[in-house]
Amino acid sequence: MAASAYGRLPLNALRVFEAVATRLSFSEAAEALNVTPAAVSQQIKSLEDYLQIPVLRRSGRKVELTPEGAKLLPAVQAGLDALVVALRETRMTRASGIINVSTLSSLMQKWLTPRLQRLHTKFPELRVDWHTSREAVDFSRSDFHAAVRLGESVSPGLDYEHLMDEWLVVVASPELFKRHGSIDDRDTLKGIPMLQARDEPWSRFEKSAAPTPWPAGPTIIDDSVSVLSAVIEGLGYAPARWSIAAHDLLSGRLMLASRTIVPSRFRYWFVCPPAYSDLPMVCALRGWLKEEAKSFPTPEAWLKQA
């Protein structure tokens, strides 16, 4: 298409049309775009004047797409998405500046934070803006360069590398461990206070040396790190992911309450869009994470040294 034709395209009107069409509300679209409803109406009118057909039908407060508008909407969304991706990739293909990375809050607090000084020492020019979330990252609609996730597999279309495996272990505070000892040495778990995170239940240890069924009604906390904090305070024994328990085990704030190690079906992955895979910032961070993961002891190796 010639440059003069691009110049006549009602790009702002198309953006407004997408906002109205996805909400079916002029007022909500105006609020989302931070303009007045009158400005929204004017842009829709200019688009319809350009097309010489109506794309929206209004009846009082009710807004509907015309057949032509319904056909136009997916193409407009695809075009806007392509523009967003192109602009973001252009803005992010720099060799310096901030790299935006999403990771799990539990991994951030218990595994990454104790290691960040080594990252800063090795790459003093690398600035990482860490965000914590469990949700899958939509790289096409966000500013993230990469993410670290725990899962069985990786979403299609992403570059990825396996960082490390995961295991479940049973932990207790030193004080509580002195009182009750290892669960491997007991004929019954009666009398032991029990905690669990929603994602790390006691049921994973049903094949351990401890007898089953497990006592009913252990306290459940919907956060892995909060469970560890409760264990450190002496409130109970609990299963925990090795990656987030190891730091407190090594420091003596926690004790391993069973020699049974349960492999997790989940693994940690470093993922990023192919367009960012070769960025110097991404390569530096990915390489550092792989080195740290490689030097991180497995629970079996730690048990041999303990």
Short mmCIF file of N, CA, C and O in Angstrom, two decimals, residues 14 17 69-82:
data_model
loop_
_atom_site.label_atom_id
_atom_site.label_comp_id
_atom_site.label_asym_id
_atom_site.label_seq_id
_atom_site.Cartn_x
_atom_site.Cartn_y
_atom_site.Cartn_z
N LEU A 14 -9.98 3.24 14.37
CA LEU A 14 -9.94 1.78 14.49
C LEU A 14 -9.64 1.35 15.92
O LEU A 14 -10.21 0.38 16.43
N PHE A 17 -12.82 1.90 17.77
CA PHE A 17 -13.78 0.87 17.40
C PHE A 17 -13.51 -0.43 18.15
O PHE A 17 -14.43 -1.08 18.66
N GLY A 69 -19.40 -4.96 11.06
CA GLY A 69 -18.53 -4.68 12.21
C GLY A 69 -17.96 -5.94 12.82
O GLY A 69 -16.78 -5.99 13.20
N ALA A 70 -18.79 -7.00 12.90
CA ALA A 70 -18.33 -8.27 13.45
C ALA A 70 -17.23 -8.88 12.58
O ALA A 70 -16.30 -9.52 13.07
N LYS A 71 -17.35 -8.68 11.25
CA LYS A 71 -16.32 -9.18 10.34
C LYS A 71 -15.04 -8.35 10.44
O LYS A 71 -13.93 -8.88 10.31
N LEU A 72 -15.19 -7.06 10.68
CA LEU A 72 -14.03 -6.17 10.75
C LEU A 72 -13.23 -6.35 12.03
O LEU A 72 -12.00 -6.24 12.02
N LEU A 73 -13.90 -6.66 13.17
CA LEU A 73 -13.23 -6.66 14.47
C LEU A 73 -12.02 -7.58 14.55
O LEU A 73 -10.95 -7.14 15.00
N PRO A 74 -12.09 -8.85 14.13
CA PRO A 74 -10.89 -9.71 14.24
C PRO A 74 -9.70 -9.19 13.47
O PRO A 74 -8.56 -9.29 13.92
N ALA A 75 -9.96 -8.60 12.31
CA ALA A 75 -8.86 -8.07 11.50
C ALA A 75 -8.23 -6.86 12.19
O ALA A 75 -7.00 -6.69 12.18
N VAL A 76 -9.07 -6.02 12.80
CA VAL A 76 -8.54 -4.86 13.52
C VAL A 76 -7.71 -5.32 14.71
O VAL A 76 -6.60 -4.81 14.96
N GLN A 77 -8.21 -6.30 15.46
CA GLN A 77 -7.47 -6.80 16.61
C GLN A 77 -6.14 -7.42 16.20
O GLN A 77 -5.12 -7.21 16.85
N ALA A 78 -6.15 -8.18 15.11
CA ALA A 78 -4.91 -8.78 14.64
C ALA A 78 -3.90 -7.72 14.23
O ALA A 78 -2.70 -7.83 14.53
N GLY A 79 -4.38 -6.67 13.56
CA GLY A 79 -3.49 -5.59 13.15
C GLY A 79 -2.92 -4.84 14.33
O GLY A 79 -1.72 -4.52 14.37
N LEU A 80 -3.76 -4.54 15.33
CA LEU A 80 -3.29 -3.84 16.52
C LEU A 80 -2.31 -4.69 17.30
O LEU A 80 -1.30 -4.19 17.81
N ASP A 81 -2.59 -6.00 17.40
CA ASP A 81 -1.67 -6.90 18.10
C ASP A 81 -0.31 -6.92 17.40
O ASP A 81 0.74 -6.91 18.06
N ALA A 82 -0.32 -6.97 16.08
CA ALA A 82 0.93 -6.99 15.33
C ALA A 82 1.72 -5.71 15.55
O ALA A 82 2.96 -5.74 15.69
#
